[in-house]
Amino acid sequence: MSHKQILLVLAGLMSGMFLAALDQSVVGSAMRTIADDLDGLALQAWATTAYLITSTISTPIYGKLGDIFGRRPLFMVAITIFVIGSLTSGFATSMIELAGFRALQGLGAGGLFSLALTIVADIVPPRERARYQGMFLAVFGTSSVIGPIVGGLFAGVDQILWIDGWRWVFLINLPIGAISMFMVLTFLHVPHTPRPQKIDWWGAVTIIMGVVPILLVAEQGRSWGWDSPLAIGMYVLGISGIIAFILVEKKMGEAALIPLSLFKNKVFARTQILGVIVGLGMFGGMITLPLIIQVAYGANPTQAGFLMLPMVGGMMTATILSGRYTSKTGKYRIFMNVGTATLFAGYLYMLVLLTADSPIWVMSIGMVLIGLGLGQLMQTIMVSSQNAVESKDIGVATSSATFFRQMGGTLGVAVFMSILFGQVADKIAGSFGRADVQAGVSAALQDPLVQANPANNAIIELLTGDPGAAAAGITSDSSFLIGVDERLSLPFRIGFVESAYGVFLGAAIATAIAFVITFFIKEVPLRSKSASQENAEAAAQGA
């Protein structure tokens, strides 16, 4: 395919991936409005959890089915499922309905993530692939940041075309999905070499049995209690499912959902370990940073999205430059080394230099470093995974790399959010004991201008009541800090930023481990032919 033809295909694929990636983040900033409208505040987490579970478990299934039946029809199926899920979510009448429809959305999203990157591998040789896949991963990173902006804008509007504003968070996917489907139907014509194989149904069943309990406890563990009977039951069920999955995959051999023979390849196996750790550091940081911006700088979700743009800029710059360098020289391991080092430097910078009184530009420098690190790593890990396996296994390799990164991200969010919220109440309560904080709060409460500003009413009521309850309440609602006097918000800002130090330390340790692992990953020379070309040649020789 010519460069122009590839770009036309990429436009369709990227719009499909943009749908799934945007939906992960856009719903979060609108969720409180959605929950209030559907009278389901206590159930709101399930709307996110349902999407996460189905998108994660469907990823390896799409990868294997794509190898057997071809990527194009499955990608169109994924778009269709996602659009139907979006339409039904947009007209949900209860939070339980919304959770079910979001699960349907997730079934489509799993295919949009893994198949898009696999199709690029089908049509582009590994040496050129970093340049093109970098565009996808830049879309993924960008959508994670602009999602809160879009969600906040829609949630802040009462109605658009006589439909509640928050419902457009889902309905906006319909025209984007239609454009993506048109582009795929018109321009995506990838030759497929049939591979008759048994479908690994038991592998699909056992991976669901193993992964779903782990995802459930990762998402709900803080509310259930990590050592509660329900959580322990999930641990046991998850471990049992994983053991059963390994036994099934061993028996299925090459027909397995994730063939265990792939992990005999040291490059592939070590790259997946690196992917899990990078996913842990990436998602843990990306979840924590917007919260710090909202609490420490009094920003609303939409403003927080804009203030995350330095990280997006760093990510896109590193992605484009590293992709071009790889295409030109064929070298890629250097970006694993430098990327993990840069990511480590970003988290270390935040740990050492960020305080409650730091101006926003101080935090922006740290976000640029984190973005530069992630931009070097995301497509490099994918290219390394794909290049390490035979072309016939490209779908499984791509979906496995996506799956393990998502699992690492889920673990990172669970661990880092627990670190953050597990100590924030105590940190805030402790900051009230500081003399400068006490003096500032006392002076602000006696200031007539502060008393006259309506933005301060909620925090004044909390501070004149029970500050301890206010400290605990910030884990569920921090909106009372928006626009308030800085002297009144100081104890909350100090407590929240000090709690985030544990997150930055954990992320720095994880990326330091990843940095060491990168030196044990051998750089395999990048092949000069695309996966579909290699498959066609292998089929011709076999004939």
Coordinates of C-alpha atoms in Angstrom, one line a residue:
M1 CA 0.0 0.0 0.0
S2 CA 1.2 3.5 -0.7
H3 CA 1.7 6.1 2.0
K4 CA -1.5 7.9 1.0
Q5 CA -3.5 4.7 1.1
I6 CA -2.1 3.8 4.5
L7 CA -3.0 7.3 5.8
L8 CA -6.6 6.8 4.6
V9 CA -6.9 3.5 6.4
L10 CA -5.3 5.0 9.5
A11 CA -8.0 7.8 9.5
G12 CA -10.7 5.1 9.8
L13 CA -8.8 3.0 12.4
M14 CA -7.8 6.0 14.5
S15 CA -11.4 7.3 14.6
G16 CA -12.5 3.9 15.8
M17 CA -9.8 3.8 18.5
F18 CA -10.6 7.4 19.4
L19 CA -14.1 6.3 20.2
A20 CA -13.0 3.7 22.7
A21 CA -10.1 5.7 24.3
L22 CA -12.2 8.8 24.7
D23 CA -15.0 6.9 26.3
Q24 CA -12.7 5.7 29.1
S25 CA -12.1 9.3 30.3
V26 CA -15.0 11.4 29.0
V27 CA -17.6 9.6 31.2
G28 CA -15.6 10.2 34.4
S29 CA -16.0 14.0 34.5
A30 CA -19.7 13.7 33.7
M31 CA -20.5 10.8 36.0
R32 CA -21.7 12.9 39.0
T33 CA -24.2 14.7 36.8
I34 CA -25.3 11.4 35.2
A35 CA -25.6 9.8 38.6
D36 CA -27.7 12.7 40.0
D37 CA -30.0 12.6 37.0
L38 CA -30.5 8.8 37.2
D39 CA -30.7 8.8 41.0
G40 CA -27.8 6.3 41.2
L41 CA -24.9 8.0 43.0
A42 CA -24.2 4.9 45.0
L43 CA -24.0 2.7 41.9
Q44 CA -22.0 5.1 39.7
A45 CA -18.7 3.1 40.0
W46 CA -20.4 0.1 38.3
A47 CA -20.9 2.1 35.1
T48 CA -17.1 2.4 34.8
T49 CA -16.3 -1.1 36.1
A50 CA -18.6 -2.8 33.6
Y51 CA -16.9 -1.0 30.7
L52 CA -13.4 -1.8 32.0
I53 CA -14.2 -5.5 32.5
T54 CA -15.7 -6.3 29.1
S55 CA -13.2 -4.2 27.2
T56 CA -10.3 -6.0 28.9
I57 CA -11.5 -9.6 28.7
S58 CA -12.6 -9.2 25.0
T59 CA -9.2 -7.9 23.9
P60 CA -7.4 -11.3 23.6
I61 CA -10.5 -12.9 22.2
Y62 CA -10.7 -10.4 19.3
G63 CA -6.9 -10.9 18.7
K64 CA -7.3 -14.7 18.3
L65 CA -10.5 -14.5 16.2
G66 CA -8.8 -11.8 14.0
D67 CA -6.0 -14.3 13.2
I68 CA -8.5 -16.9 12.3
F69 CA -11.2 -15.0 10.4
G70 CA -9.5 -11.8 9.4
R71 CA -9.3 -8.3 11.0
R72 CA -11.6 -6.3 8.7
P73 CA -15.0 -8.0 9.5
L74 CA -14.2 -8.1 13.2
F75 CA -13.3 -4.5 13.3
M76 CA -16.6 -3.6 11.7
V77 CA -18.4 -5.8 14.3
A78 CA -16.6 -4.0 17.1
I79 CA -17.6 -0.6 15.7
T80 CA -21.2 -1.8 15.4
I81 CA -21.3 -3.2 19.0
F82 CA -19.7 0.0 20.3
V83 CA -22.1 2.3 18.5
I84 CA -25.2 0.3 19.7
G85 CA -23.8 0.4 23.2
S86 CA -23.4 4.2 22.9
L87 CA -26.9 4.7 21.6
T88 CA -28.5 2.6 24.4
S89 CA -26.3 4.2 27.0
G90 CA -27.4 7.6 25.8
F91 CA -31.0 6.8 26.5
A92 CA -30.5 4.8 29.8
T93 CA -33.2 5.5 32.4
S94 CA -31.4 4.1 35.5
M95 CA -27.9 3.5 36.7
I96 CA -28.4 -0.3 36.5
E97 CA -29.4 0.1 32.8
L98 CA -26.4 2.3 32.1
A99 CA -24.0 -0.2 33.7
G100 CA -25.4 -2.9 31.4
F101 CA -25.2 -0.8 28.3
R102 CA -21.7 0.3 29.2
A103 CA -20.7 -3.4 29.4
L104 CA -22.0 -3.7 25.8
Q105 CA -19.9 -0.7 24.8
G106 CA -16.9 -2.3 26.4
L107 CA -17.3 -5.5 24.2
G108 CA -16.9 -3.3 21.2
A109 CA -14.1 -1.2 22.7
G110 CA -11.9 -4.3 23.3
G111 CA -11.8 -4.9 19.5
L112 CA -11.3 -1.3 18.6
F113 CA -8.1 -1.2 20.8
S114 CA -6.4 -4.4 19.7
L115 CA -7.6 -4.8 16.1
A116 CA -6.6 -1.3 15.0
L117 CA -3.0 -1.8 16.0
T118 CA -3.0 -5.3 14.5
I119 CA -4.3 -4.0 11.2
V120 CA -1.4 -1.5 11.1
A121 CA 0.9 -4.5 11.6
D122 CA -0.8 -6.2 8.6
I123 CA -0.2 -3.4 6.2
V124 CA 3.1 -1.8 7.4
P125 CA 6.5 -3.5 7.9
P126 CA 7.9 -3.4 11.5
R127 CA 10.5 -0.8 10.6
E128 CA 7.9 1.7 9.4
R129 CA 5.3 0.6 12.0
A130 CA 6.6 2.7 14.9
R131 CA 5.9 5.9 12.9
Y132 CA 2.3 4.9 12.2
Q133 CA 1.4 3.2 15.5
G134 CA 2.8 6.2 17.3
M135 CA -0.1 8.1 15.8
F136 CA -2.6 5.7 17.4
L137 CA -0.9 5.8 20.8
A138 CA -0.8 9.6 20.6
V139 CA -4.6 9.5 20.0
F140 CA -4.9 7.2 23.0
G141 CA -3.0 9.5 25.3
T142 CA -4.6 12.7 23.9
S143 CA -8.1 11.3 24.3
S144 CA -7.3 10.4 28.0
V145 CA -6.7 14.1 28.6
I146 CA -9.3 15.8 26.5
G147 CA -12.0 13.4 27.7
P148 CA -12.6 15.4 30.9
I149 CA -12.9 18.6 28.8
V150 CA -15.5 17.1 26.6
G151 CA -17.3 15.4 29.5
G152 CA -17.3 18.6 31.5
L153 CA -18.7 20.6 28.6
F154 CA -21.5 18.2 27.9
A155 CA -22.3 17.8 31.6
G156 CA -22.5 21.5 32.1
V157 CA -25.2 22.0 29.4
D158 CA -28.8 21.4 30.4
Q159 CA -30.0 20.3 26.9
I160 CA -28.7 20.0 23.3
L161 CA -31.4 19.5 20.7
W162 CA -34.0 18.8 23.5
I163 CA -31.8 16.0 24.9
D164 CA -30.1 16.2 28.3
G165 CA -26.5 17.5 27.9
W166 CA -24.9 14.5 29.6
R167 CA -26.5 12.0 27.2
W168 CA -24.4 13.5 24.4
V169 CA -21.3 12.1 26.1
F170 CA -22.5 8.8 24.6
L171 CA -24.5 10.0 21.6
I172 CA -21.5 11.9 20.1
N173 CA -20.1 8.4 19.4
L174 CA -22.7 7.8 16.7
P175 CA -21.4 10.2 14.0
I176 CA -17.8 9.4 14.8
G177 CA -18.6 5.7 14.5
A178 CA -20.4 6.2 11.2
I179 CA -17.4 8.0 9.8
S180 CA -15.1 5.3 11.0
M181 CA -17.3 2.6 9.5
F182 CA -17.4 4.4 6.1
M183 CA -13.6 4.8 6.1
V184 CA -13.1 1.1 6.9
L185 CA -15.6 -0.1 4.3
T186 CA -14.1 2.2 1.6
F187 CA -10.4 2.0 2.2
L188 CA -9.5 -1.0 4.4
H189 CA -8.9 -4.0 2.1
V190 CA -6.3 -6.1 3.8
P191 CA -5.7 -9.6 2.3
H192 CA -6.3 -12.4 4.8
T193 CA -4.6 -15.8 4.7
P194 CA -7.2 -18.2 6.3
R195 CA -6.0 -20.2 9.3
P196 CA -8.5 -23.0 10.0
Q197 CA -8.3 -23.6 13.8
K198 CA -10.5 -24.7 16.6
I199 CA -11.9 -21.8 18.6
D200 CA -10.6 -21.9 22.2
W201 CA -14.0 -21.6 24.0
W202 CA -12.7 -22.9 27.3
G203 CA -9.9 -20.5 27.2
A204 CA -12.4 -17.6 26.8
V205 CA -14.4 -19.0 29.7
T206 CA -11.4 -19.4 32.1
I207 CA -9.9 -16.0 31.2
I208 CA -13.2 -14.4 32.2
M209 CA -13.3 -16.5 35.4
G210 CA -9.7 -15.4 36.2
V211 CA -9.8 -11.7 35.1
V212 CA -13.3 -10.5 36.1
P213 CA -12.8 -11.2 39.9
I214 CA -9.4 -9.4 39.8
L215 CA -10.8 -6.4 38.0
L216 CA -13.8 -6.3 40.4
V217 CA -11.7 -6.3 43.5
A218 CA -9.3 -3.8 41.9
E219 CA -12.2 -1.4 41.2
Q220 CA -14.3 -2.0 44.4
G221 CA -11.7 -3.1 46.9
R222 CA -11.5 0.3 48.7
S223 CA -15.3 0.2 49.4
W224 CA -15.5 -3.5 50.1
G225 CA -12.3 -3.6 52.2
W226 CA -9.2 -5.4 50.8
D227 CA -9.4 -8.1 53.5
S228 CA -13.2 -8.4 53.5
P229 CA -14.8 -11.9 52.9
L230 CA -16.1 -10.7 49.5
A231 CA -12.6 -9.5 48.4
I232 CA -11.0 -12.7 49.6
G233 CA -13.6 -14.7 47.7
M234 CA -12.6 -12.7 44.6
Y235 CA -8.9 -13.4 45.1
V236 CA -9.6 -17.2 45.4
L237 CA -11.9 -17.2 42.3
G238 CA -9.5 -15.1 40.3
I239 CA -6.4 -17.3 41.1
S240 CA -8.4 -20.5 40.4
G241 CA -9.5 -19.0 37.1
I242 CA -5.9 -18.1 36.1
I243 CA -4.7 -21.6 37.0
A244 CA -7.5 -23.1 34.9
F245 CA -6.7 -20.8 32.0
I246 CA -3.0 -21.8 32.0
L247 CA -4.0 -25.5 32.0
V248 CA -6.5 -25.0 29.2
E249 CA -4.0 -23.0 27.1
K250 CA -1.3 -25.6 27.6
K251 CA -3.7 -28.3 26.3
M252 CA -4.9 -26.2 23.3
G253 CA -1.3 -25.5 22.0
E254 CA -1.2 -23.3 18.9
A255 CA -5.0 -22.9 18.9
A256 CA -5.0 -21.3 22.4
L257 CA -6.4 -17.9 23.0
I258 CA -2.9 -16.8 24.1
P259 CA -0.5 -19.6 23.1
L260 CA 1.9 -20.2 25.9
S261 CA 4.6 -21.0 23.4
L262 CA 4.9 -17.2 22.8
F263 CA 6.3 -16.8 26.3
K264 CA 9.2 -19.1 25.5
N265 CA 10.3 -16.2 23.4
K266 CA 12.4 -14.2 25.9
V267 CA 12.0 -10.9 24.0
F268 CA 8.2 -11.3 23.9
A269 CA 7.9 -12.4 27.5
R270 CA 10.1 -9.7 29.0
T271 CA 8.4 -7.0 26.9
Q272 CA 5.0 -8.1 28.4
I273 CA 6.5 -7.7 31.9
L274 CA 7.7 -4.3 30.9
G275 CA 4.2 -3.5 29.5
V276 CA 2.5 -4.4 32.8
I277 CA 4.9 -2.2 34.8
V278 CA 4.6 0.7 32.3
G279 CA 0.8 0.4 32.4
L280 CA 0.9 0.5 36.2
G281 CA 3.0 3.7 36.1
M282 CA 1.1 5.3 33.3
F283 CA -2.5 4.9 34.4
G284 CA -1.6 5.4 38.1
G285 CA 0.0 8.7 37.2
M286 CA -2.7 9.8 34.7
I287 CA -5.5 9.1 37.2
T288 CA -3.7 10.9 40.1
L289 CA -2.5 14.1 38.3
P290 CA -6.0 15.4 37.4
L291 CA -7.1 14.9 41.0
I292 CA -4.2 16.9 42.3
I293 CA -4.9 19.7 39.8
Q294 CA -8.5 19.8 40.9
V295 CA -7.8 19.8 44.6
A296 CA -4.5 21.7 44.9
Y297 CA -5.3 24.3 42.3
G298 CA -9.1 24.5 42.6
A299 CA -9.8 23.5 39.0
N300 CA -13.0 22.0 37.7
P301 CA -12.8 18.8 35.5
T302 CA -12.8 20.8 32.3
Q303 CA -10.0 23.1 33.5
A304 CA -8.1 20.1 34.7
G305 CA -8.2 18.7 31.2
F306 CA -6.7 21.8 29.7
L307 CA -4.0 21.9 32.4
M308 CA -3.0 18.4 31.5
L309 CA -2.1 19.5 28.0
P310 CA 1.7 19.8 28.8
M311 CA 1.7 16.0 29.3
V312 CA -0.1 15.5 26.0
G313 CA 2.4 17.8 24.3
G314 CA 5.3 15.8 25.8
M315 CA 3.7 12.5 24.8
M316 CA 3.0 13.5 21.2
T317 CA 6.4 15.0 20.7
A318 CA 8.2 11.9 22.0
T319 CA 5.9 9.6 20.1
I320 CA 6.5 11.3 16.7
L321 CA 10.3 11.8 17.1
S322 CA 10.9 8.2 18.4
G323 CA 8.8 6.7 15.6
R324 CA 10.7 8.7 12.9
Y325 CA 14.1 7.7 14.4
T326 CA 13.1 4.0 14.5
S327 CA 11.9 4.1 10.9
K328 CA 15.1 5.7 9.8
T329 CA 17.6 3.6 11.8
G330 CA 15.8 0.4 12.8
K331 CA 16.8 1.0 16.4
Y332 CA 14.1 0.9 19.1
R333 CA 15.5 -0.5 22.4
I334 CA 17.1 2.9 23.2
F335 CA 13.6 4.3 23.7
M336 CA 12.8 1.6 26.2
N337 CA 16.0 2.7 28.1
V338 CA 15.5 6.4 27.8
G339 CA 11.7 6.3 28.1
T340 CA 11.7 4.5 31.5
A341 CA 14.5 6.8 32.7
T342 CA 12.6 9.9 31.7
L343 CA 9.4 8.6 33.3
F344 CA 11.3 7.9 36.5
A345 CA 12.7 11.5 36.4
G346 CA 9.2 12.9 36.0
Y347 CA 7.8 11.1 39.0
L348 CA 11.0 11.8 41.1
Y349 CA 10.6 15.5 40.1
M350 CA 7.0 15.5 41.4
L351 CA 8.1 13.8 44.6
V352 CA 10.9 16.2 45.4
L353 CA 9.7 19.6 44.1
L354 CA 5.9 19.6 44.1
T355 CA 4.3 21.3 47.2
A356 CA 0.8 22.7 48.0
D357 CA 2.1 26.2 47.3
S358 CA 3.9 25.4 44.0
P359 CA 2.7 27.4 41.0
I360 CA 1.1 25.4 38.2
W361 CA 4.2 25.7 36.0
V362 CA 6.2 23.7 38.4
M363 CA 3.7 20.8 38.0
S364 CA 3.6 21.4 34.3
I365 CA 7.3 20.6 33.9
G366 CA 6.9 17.3 35.7
M367 CA 3.9 16.5 33.4
V368 CA 6.1 17.2 30.4
L369 CA 8.7 14.8 31.6
I370 CA 6.1 12.1 32.3
G371 CA 4.6 12.7 28.8
L372 CA 8.0 12.4 27.2
G373 CA 8.7 9.1 28.9
L374 CA 5.3 7.6 28.0
G375 CA 5.6 8.8 24.4
Q376 CA 8.8 6.9 23.9
L377 CA 7.5 3.7 25.5
M378 CA 4.0 3.1 24.3
Q379 CA 4.6 2.3 20.6
T380 CA 8.1 0.9 21.2
I381 CA 6.7 -1.8 23.5
M382 CA 4.0 -2.7 20.9
V383 CA 6.6 -2.8 18.0
S384 CA 8.9 -5.0 20.1
S385 CA 6.0 -7.4 20.9
Q386 CA 4.9 -7.7 17.3
N387 CA 8.4 -8.0 15.9
A388 CA 9.3 -10.8 18.3
V389 CA 6.7 -13.2 17.0
E390 CA 5.9 -14.8 13.6
S391 CA 3.5 -13.0 11.3
K392 CA 0.8 -15.7 11.8
D393 CA 0.6 -14.8 15.5
I394 CA 0.6 -11.0 15.0
G395 CA -3.0 -10.6 16.2
V396 CA -2.4 -12.6 19.4
A397 CA 0.8 -10.7 20.1
T398 CA -0.9 -7.3 19.7
S399 CA -3.9 -8.2 21.8
S400 CA -1.7 -9.7 24.5
A401 CA 0.4 -6.6 24.7
T402 CA -2.7 -4.5 24.9
F403 CA -4.3 -6.9 27.5
F404 CA -1.2 -6.9 29.8
R405 CA -0.9 -3.1 29.6
Q406 CA -4.5 -2.7 30.6
M407 CA -4.1 -5.2 33.5
G408 CA -1.1 -3.3 34.7
G409 CA -3.1 0.0 34.4
T410 CA -6.0 -1.4 36.4
L411 CA -3.6 -2.7 39.1
G412 CA -1.9 0.7 39.1
V413 CA -5.1 2.6 39.5
A414 CA -6.2 0.3 42.4
V415 CA -2.9 0.5 44.2
F416 CA -2.2 4.2 43.7
M417 CA -5.8 5.3 44.5
S418 CA -5.6 3.2 47.7
I419 CA -2.3 4.8 48.7
L420 CA -3.8 8.3 48.0
F421 CA -7.1 8.0 49.7
G422 CA -5.9 5.7 52.4
Q423 CA -3.9 8.5 54.0
V424 CA -5.5 11.8 52.7
A425 CA -7.9 12.2 55.7
D426 CA -5.1 11.8 58.2
K427 CA -2.8 14.1 56.2
I428 CA -5.5 16.8 56.0
A429 CA -6.3 16.5 59.7
G430 CA -2.6 16.7 60.6
S431 CA -2.2 19.9 58.5
F432 CA -4.8 21.6 60.7
G433 CA -2.3 21.4 63.5
R434 CA 0.3 23.6 61.8
A435 CA 0.5 27.1 63.2
D436 CA 0.6 28.8 59.8
V437 CA -2.5 26.9 58.7
Q438 CA -4.4 27.8 61.9
A439 CA -3.5 31.4 61.6
G440 CA -4.5 31.6 57.9
V441 CA -7.9 29.8 58.5
S442 CA -8.6 32.0 61.5
A443 CA -7.8 35.2 59.6
A444 CA -9.9 34.1 56.6
L445 CA -12.9 33.3 58.7
Q446 CA -12.9 36.8 60.2
D447 CA -12.4 38.5 56.8
P448 CA -15.7 40.2 55.7
L449 CA -14.8 39.8 52.0
V450 CA -14.3 36.0 52.5
Q451 CA -17.7 35.8 54.3
A452 CA -19.4 37.7 51.5
N453 CA -18.1 35.5 48.7
P454 CA -20.7 32.7 48.0
A455 CA -17.9 30.4 46.7
N456 CA -16.7 30.1 50.3
N457 CA -20.0 29.2 51.9
A458 CA -19.6 25.4 51.7
I459 CA -16.1 25.3 53.0
I460 CA -16.9 27.8 55.8
E461 CA -19.8 25.6 56.9
L462 CA -17.5 22.5 56.9
L463 CA -14.7 24.3 58.9
T464 CA -17.0 25.8 61.5
G465 CA -18.6 22.3 61.9
D466 CA -16.3 19.3 62.0
P467 CA -13.0 19.7 60.1
G468 CA -12.3 16.0 60.6
A469 CA -15.5 15.1 58.7
A470 CA -14.5 17.5 56.0
A471 CA -11.1 15.9 55.6
A472 CA -12.8 12.5 55.2
G473 CA -15.4 13.8 52.9
I474 CA -12.9 15.0 50.3
T475 CA -12.5 11.4 49.0
S476 CA -16.0 11.5 47.6
D477 CA -16.5 15.2 46.8
S478 CA -13.9 18.0 46.4
S479 CA -16.2 20.5 44.6
F480 CA -16.4 22.7 47.7
L481 CA -12.7 23.7 47.1
I482 CA -13.4 25.3 43.7
G483 CA -12.9 29.1 43.8
V484 CA -12.5 29.3 47.6
D485 CA -10.1 31.6 49.5
E486 CA -6.6 30.1 49.4
R487 CA -6.2 30.3 53.2
L488 CA -9.3 28.2 53.7
S489 CA -8.2 25.5 51.2
L490 CA -4.6 25.4 52.3
P491 CA -5.0 22.5 54.8
F492 CA -6.8 20.4 52.2
R493 CA -4.2 21.2 49.5
I494 CA -1.3 20.3 51.9
G495 CA -2.9 17.0 52.9
F496 CA -3.7 16.0 49.4
V497 CA -0.3 16.8 47.9
E498 CA 1.5 15.1 50.8
S499 CA -0.7 12.0 50.2
A500 CA 0.2 12.1 46.5
Y501 CA 3.9 11.7 47.5
G502 CA 3.2 8.0 48.2
V503 CA 1.8 7.6 44.7
F504 CA 4.8 9.4 43.1
L505 CA 7.2 7.2 45.1
G506 CA 5.4 4.0 44.1
A507 CA 5.4 5.0 40.4
A508 CA 9.1 6.0 40.6
I509 CA 9.9 2.5 42.1
A510 CA 7.9 0.8 39.4
T511 CA 9.5 2.7 36.6
A512 CA 13.0 2.1 38.1
I513 CA 12.3 -1.6 37.9
A514 CA 11.1 -1.2 34.3
F515 CA 14.3 0.6 33.5
V516 CA 16.4 -2.3 34.7
I517 CA 14.3 -4.8 32.7
T518 CA 14.8 -2.9 29.5
F519 CA 18.5 -3.8 29.5
F520 CA 17.5 -7.5 29.4
I521 CA 15.3 -7.1 26.3
K522 CA 17.2 -8.1 23.2
E523 CA 16.8 -5.8 20.2
V524 CA 15.6 -8.0 17.4
P525 CA 16.3 -6.5 13.9
L526 CA 13.0 -5.1 12.5
R527 CA 11.6 -7.0 9.6
S528 CA 11.2 -5.3 6.2
K529 CA 7.8 -7.0 5.2
S530 CA 4.3 -6.5 6.6
A531 CA 2.5 -9.3 8.4
S532 CA 0.0 -9.8 5.5
Q533 CA 2.9 -10.0 3.0
E534 CA 4.7 -12.6 5.1
N535 CA 1.6 -14.7 5.6
A536 CA 0.8 -14.6 1.9
E537 CA 4.3 -15.8 1.0
A538 CA 4.2 -18.5 3.7
A539 CA 0.8 -19.7 2.3
A540 CA 2.2 -19.7 -1.3
Q541 CA 5.3 -21.8 -0.2
G542 CA 3.0 -24.2 1.7
A543 CA 0.9 -24.7 -1.4

